[in-house]
Amino acid sequence: IFAGMTLLFSAIGVLVSRWMSKRALQPVEIAYNLQKEFVSNASHELRTPLSVILSATEALGMESDKSNPFREKMLGTLKHEVKRMSGLITELLALAKSDSEQAAVKLRKEQFDIRPAAEQMVESFTNAIRAKGLSLKLDAPVPIEVVGDRDKLIQLMYILTDNAIKYTPSGGHVEIKLKKQNHKKHDDFLFSVSDTGIGISPEDQKKIFERFYRADKTRSRKEGGYGLGLSIAQSIAETHGGAIKVESTPDRGSVFSVAIPFEAETAQLGRAAEPSV
Ligand code: ADP
């Protein structure tokens, strides 16, 4: 009888806890689906103005005015960023549609020098940096040959740099470091962005890589964003077999560091195949 009672009680316990967890999950699931739907709709909606901006920029570019180098430079930046944004939107759409984040990230690996992309990125952020009165330093060797998906690694750099600029009040400093570390069997591409910004509390540091999570709502809300950047950044680092981490002190600043490993031989092969001058 005693054994039977124990069995009965534990069965009831299991049923009750299942019922409770099911009920507790429902609002979370609803919110998650709503957010997915929102991202999908927003991506669709963004495409239309973006294609208008792109064709207008291209039309302006056709009337080239070599006597105005500033105009030419700004047009170049505009075109570059609009194209990049349309790529990002396509990706966001894929991310919202797919059930697994990893499935959306398909890598096209190649060997390339990432330094020019970092310079172009700094160029693109020049206006934002000036407008906020920040200083920025890019610390990278020339060249810095890495192996990985070019667009994705560049996107990863943009996400971290954009955040550093967004979450650093005027007068602050942002530093971007790119370097390569050689090991016996593989190389590591190391990328870090440090800022002297608002920082992130230890509790928030555990959650900021989750989709849609935004720390300290009141302060972050001032800066537009949906809490997607870092989850995409993490997914890019991890699909490359790498990792991303954060070190931060509230009101002092943050350092986001990424390590992406790649086969040293791949880079050697690529280098050997280059024509010697
Ligand atoms: P978003 O910036 O769009 O909100 P992210 O996923 O890129 O989304 O970042 C998630 C949250 O992490 C941000 O809302 C912000 O609270 C915090 N965060 C990210 N980068 C920094 C940074 N460099 N300094 C301070 N807080 C940051």
XYZ file of C-alpha atoms and ligand atoms in Angstrom:
304
model
C 0.000 0.000 0.000
C 2.839 2.361 0.971
C 4.690 1.740 -2.298
C 1.469 2.207 -4.241
C 0.779 5.536 -2.495
C 4.325 6.783 -3.220
C 3.920 5.860 -6.879
C 0.553 7.581 -7.060
C 1.872 10.759 -5.429
C 4.906 10.938 -7.683
C 2.718 10.391 -10.756
C 0.457 13.237 -9.603
C 3.576 15.351 -8.971
C 4.853 14.737 -12.502
C 1.453 15.560 -14.031
C 1.081 18.775 -11.991
C 4.606 19.970 -12.789
C 4.058 19.225 -16.516
C 0.797 21.104 -16.472
C 2.404 24.039 -14.655
C 5.418 24.210 -16.934
C 3.130 24.030 -19.972
C 1.054 26.908 -18.680
C 4.140 28.925 -17.755
C 5.643 28.379 -21.194
C 2.667 29.549 -23.152
C 3.105 33.342 -22.763
C 6.828 32.957 -23.514
C 6.020 31.058 -26.683
C 3.457 33.633 -27.720
C 5.935 36.465 -27.140
C 8.650 34.572 -29.036
C 6.388 33.963 -32.030
C 5.274 37.594 -31.998
C 8.881 38.744 -32.009
C 9.732 36.382 -34.869
C 6.778 37.647 -36.825
C 7.775 41.225 -36.102
C 11.349 40.694 -37.324
C 10.037 39.026 -40.445
C 7.548 41.844 -41.166
C 10.033 44.586 -40.343
C 12.604 43.025 -42.703
C 10.032 42.986 -45.498
C 9.017 46.569 -44.872
C 12.607 47.801 -44.748
C 13.400 46.426 -48.179
C 11.202 48.922 -50.036
C 12.720 52.197 -48.761
C 16.141 50.635 -48.985
C 15.849 49.828 -52.665
C 14.623 53.400 -53.267
C 17.650 54.775 -51.384
C 19.982 52.504 -53.340
C 18.667 53.540 -56.742
C 18.700 57.228 -55.739
C 22.295 56.890 -54.548
C 23.239 55.139 -57.771
C 21.555 57.863 -59.828
C 23.498 60.525 -57.910
C 26.697 58.527 -58.413
C 26.179 58.550 -62.183
C 26.450 62.336 -62.216
C 29.985 62.103 -61.008
C 31.513 65.342 -59.792
C 35.252 64.882 -59.484
C 35.692 68.487 -58.361
C 33.898 67.620 -55.134
C 35.867 64.797 -53.495
C 33.845 65.032 -50.268
C 30.610 64.390 -52.174
C 32.201 61.447 -54.013
C 33.467 59.969 -50.751
C 30.117 60.315 -48.991
C 28.302 58.774 -51.971
C 30.723 55.867 -51.899
C 30.050 55.316 -48.189
C 26.286 55.577 -48.740
C 26.300 53.021 -51.530
C 28.523 50.633 -49.622
C 26.364 50.770 -46.492
C 23.025 50.517 -48.291
C 24.238 47.368 -50.062
C 25.489 45.936 -46.801
C 22.194 46.746 -45.106
C 20.199 45.017 -47.763
C 22.374 41.923 -47.215
C 21.755 42.169 -43.478
C 18.018 42.389 -43.994
C 18.031 39.284 -46.176
C 19.882 37.561 -43.375
C 17.524 38.815 -40.695
C 14.647 37.475 -42.696
C 16.336 34.084 -42.966
C 17.006 34.166 -39.229
C 13.396 34.985 -38.396
C 12.092 32.279 -40.707
C 14.380 29.530 -39.516
C 13.741 27.771 -36.258
C 17.384 27.341 -35.530
C 19.779 30.252 -35.621
C 22.623 28.000 -36.652
C 20.760 26.744 -39.740
C 20.532 30.270 -41.120
C 24.264 30.745 -40.954
C 25.880 28.973 -43.891
C 29.540 29.782 -44.275
C 31.399 30.506 -47.488
C 34.985 30.372 -46.341
C 37.850 32.012 -48.168
C 41.237 33.435 -47.359
C 41.376 37.206 -47.383
C 43.021 40.269 -45.906
C 40.547 41.680 -43.388
C 42.407 44.961 -42.764
C 40.865 46.906 -45.719
C 37.374 45.920 -44.502
C 38.219 47.217 -41.022
C 39.416 50.498 -42.555
C 36.265 50.813 -44.640
C 34.218 50.195 -41.510
C 36.018 52.959 -39.600
C 35.375 55.240 -42.588
C 31.668 54.379 -42.484
C 31.454 55.188 -38.787
C 33.392 58.480 -39.096
C 30.283 60.666 -39.052
C 28.749 58.873 -36.055
C 32.041 59.125 -34.172
C 32.388 62.835 -34.928
C 28.760 63.554 -34.080
C 29.216 61.983 -30.647
C 32.610 63.520 -30.013
C 34.314 60.154 -29.580
C 37.844 59.166 -30.458
C 38.550 55.897 -32.250
C 41.715 53.902 -32.803
C 42.212 51.005 -35.198
C 45.118 48.804 -34.258
C 45.792 46.184 -36.956
C 48.814 44.850 -38.812
C 49.049 45.063 -42.612
C 47.999 42.695 -44.089
C 46.025 40.429 -41.783
C 45.195 37.269 -43.704
C 42.385 35.222 -42.196
C 40.225 32.314 -43.316
C 36.483 32.571 -42.841
C 33.269 33.868 -44.332
C 34.161 37.396 -45.424
C 30.677 38.962 -45.133
C 29.973 37.309 -41.791
C 33.274 38.280 -40.175
C 32.804 41.847 -41.373
C 29.265 41.830 -39.987
C 30.649 40.650 -36.656
C 33.107 43.570 -36.578
C 30.331 46.034 -37.419
C 28.011 44.754 -34.676
C 30.624 45.119 -31.931
C 31.911 48.477 -33.166
C 28.396 49.847 -33.603
C 27.548 48.830 -30.022
C 30.732 50.392 -28.652
C 29.825 53.689 -30.359
C 26.159 53.494 -29.273
C 26.860 52.748 -25.628
C 29.715 55.221 -25.115
C 28.796 58.772 -24.103
C 30.474 61.712 -25.805
C 34.116 62.297 -25.042
C 34.743 58.556 -24.762
C 37.188 56.318 -26.581
C 36.723 53.203 -28.719
C 39.569 50.922 -29.670
C 39.452 48.175 -32.304
C 42.197 45.567 -32.348
C 42.805 42.924 -34.977
C 45.572 40.397 -34.710
C 46.617 36.909 -35.574
C 48.017 34.380 -33.151
C 49.983 31.480 -34.515
C 49.728 28.061 -32.916
C 51.303 24.770 -34.027
C 48.333 23.385 -35.919
C 46.120 26.399 -36.358
C 46.003 30.183 -36.286
C 43.570 32.349 -34.376
C 42.069 35.553 -35.695
C 41.641 37.742 -32.626
C 39.330 40.683 -32.776
C 38.407 42.970 -29.907
C 36.502 46.193 -29.395
C 36.934 48.107 -26.172
C 35.078 51.200 -25.089
C 34.942 53.590 -22.175
C 31.134 53.517 -22.181
C 28.268 52.754 -19.825
C 29.410 49.160 -19.142
C 27.285 46.103 -18.380
C 26.408 44.675 -14.959
C 27.571 41.102 -14.167
C 23.935 39.852 -14.245
C 23.327 41.392 -17.662
C 26.613 40.056 -19.041
C 25.132 36.552 -18.743
C 22.094 37.488 -20.831
C 23.146 39.993 -23.494
C 23.920 37.250 -26.045
C 20.311 36.041 -25.917
C 18.054 37.140 -28.746
C 16.051 40.292 -27.985
C 17.712 40.860 -24.610
C 18.582 44.475 -23.848
C 20.286 45.430 -20.609
C 19.098 48.296 -18.443
C 16.009 49.126 -20.446
C 15.854 52.834 -19.694
C 19.391 53.590 -20.801
C 19.469 51.201 -23.773
C 16.047 52.249 -25.054
C 17.451 55.661 -25.939
C 19.558 53.851 -28.518
C 17.377 52.144 -31.101
C 17.917 48.410 -31.312
C 16.173 45.108 -30.871
C 18.712 43.142 -28.902
C 19.599 40.998 -31.926
C 23.155 42.142 -32.697
C 25.041 40.164 -30.089
C 23.071 36.962 -30.689
C 23.993 37.204 -34.382
C 27.622 38.007 -33.460
C 27.790 34.978 -31.201
C 26.252 32.736 -33.815
C 28.830 33.916 -36.403
C 31.735 33.302 -34.001
C 30.439 29.868 -33.024
C 29.692 28.635 -36.542
C 33.331 29.470 -37.307
C 34.294 27.241 -34.368
C 35.236 30.309 -32.345
C 33.927 32.164 -29.340
C 32.990 35.609 -28.124
C 33.288 36.945 -24.601
C 32.715 40.145 -22.699
C 34.509 41.807 -19.820
C 32.837 44.897 -18.462
C 32.575 47.237 -15.510
C 29.470 49.422 -15.148
C 30.256 53.099 -15.798
C 33.810 52.224 -16.820
C 33.469 50.406 -20.132
C 33.427 47.077 -21.926
C 35.689 44.830 -23.942
C 34.201 42.343 -26.398
C 36.724 39.796 -27.664
C 36.349 37.258 -30.431
C 38.665 34.380 -31.304
C 38.194 32.585 -34.630
C 40.443 29.587 -35.284
C 41.458 28.487 -38.760
C 43.829 25.916 -40.214
C 47.276 27.414 -40.531
C 47.932 25.242 -43.606
C 44.954 26.732 -45.445
C 46.440 30.190 -45.117
C 49.862 28.898 -46.174
C 48.375 27.253 -49.275
C 46.590 30.454 -50.182
C 49.750 32.445 -49.744
C 51.843 30.029 -51.843
C 49.279 30.197 -54.641
C 49.622 33.948 -54.922
C 51.724 35.062 -57.866
C 55.180 36.139 -56.796
C 56.273 39.498 -58.095
P 21.007 46.181 -29.268
O 22.275 46.985 -29.203
O 20.299 46.312 -30.563
O 20.123 46.411 -28.096
P 22.679 43.796 -28.942
O 22.285 42.362 -28.994
O 23.759 44.231 -29.849
O 21.361 44.627 -29.203
O 23.091 44.140 -27.458
C 22.283 43.684 -26.380
C 22.421 44.610 -25.176
O 23.740 44.515 -24.638
C 22.241 46.095 -25.512
O 20.887 46.470 -25.486
C 23.022 46.766 -24.383
O 22.214 46.846 -23.228
C 24.149 45.773 -24.118
N 25.418 46.152 -24.791
C 25.915 45.654 -25.946
N 27.119 46.202 -26.246
C 27.390 47.068 -25.241
C 28.487 47.956 -24.961
N 29.563 48.039 -25.768
N 28.420 48.706 -23.830
C 27.342 48.610 -22.996
N 26.292 47.811 -23.210
C 26.298 47.041 -24.312
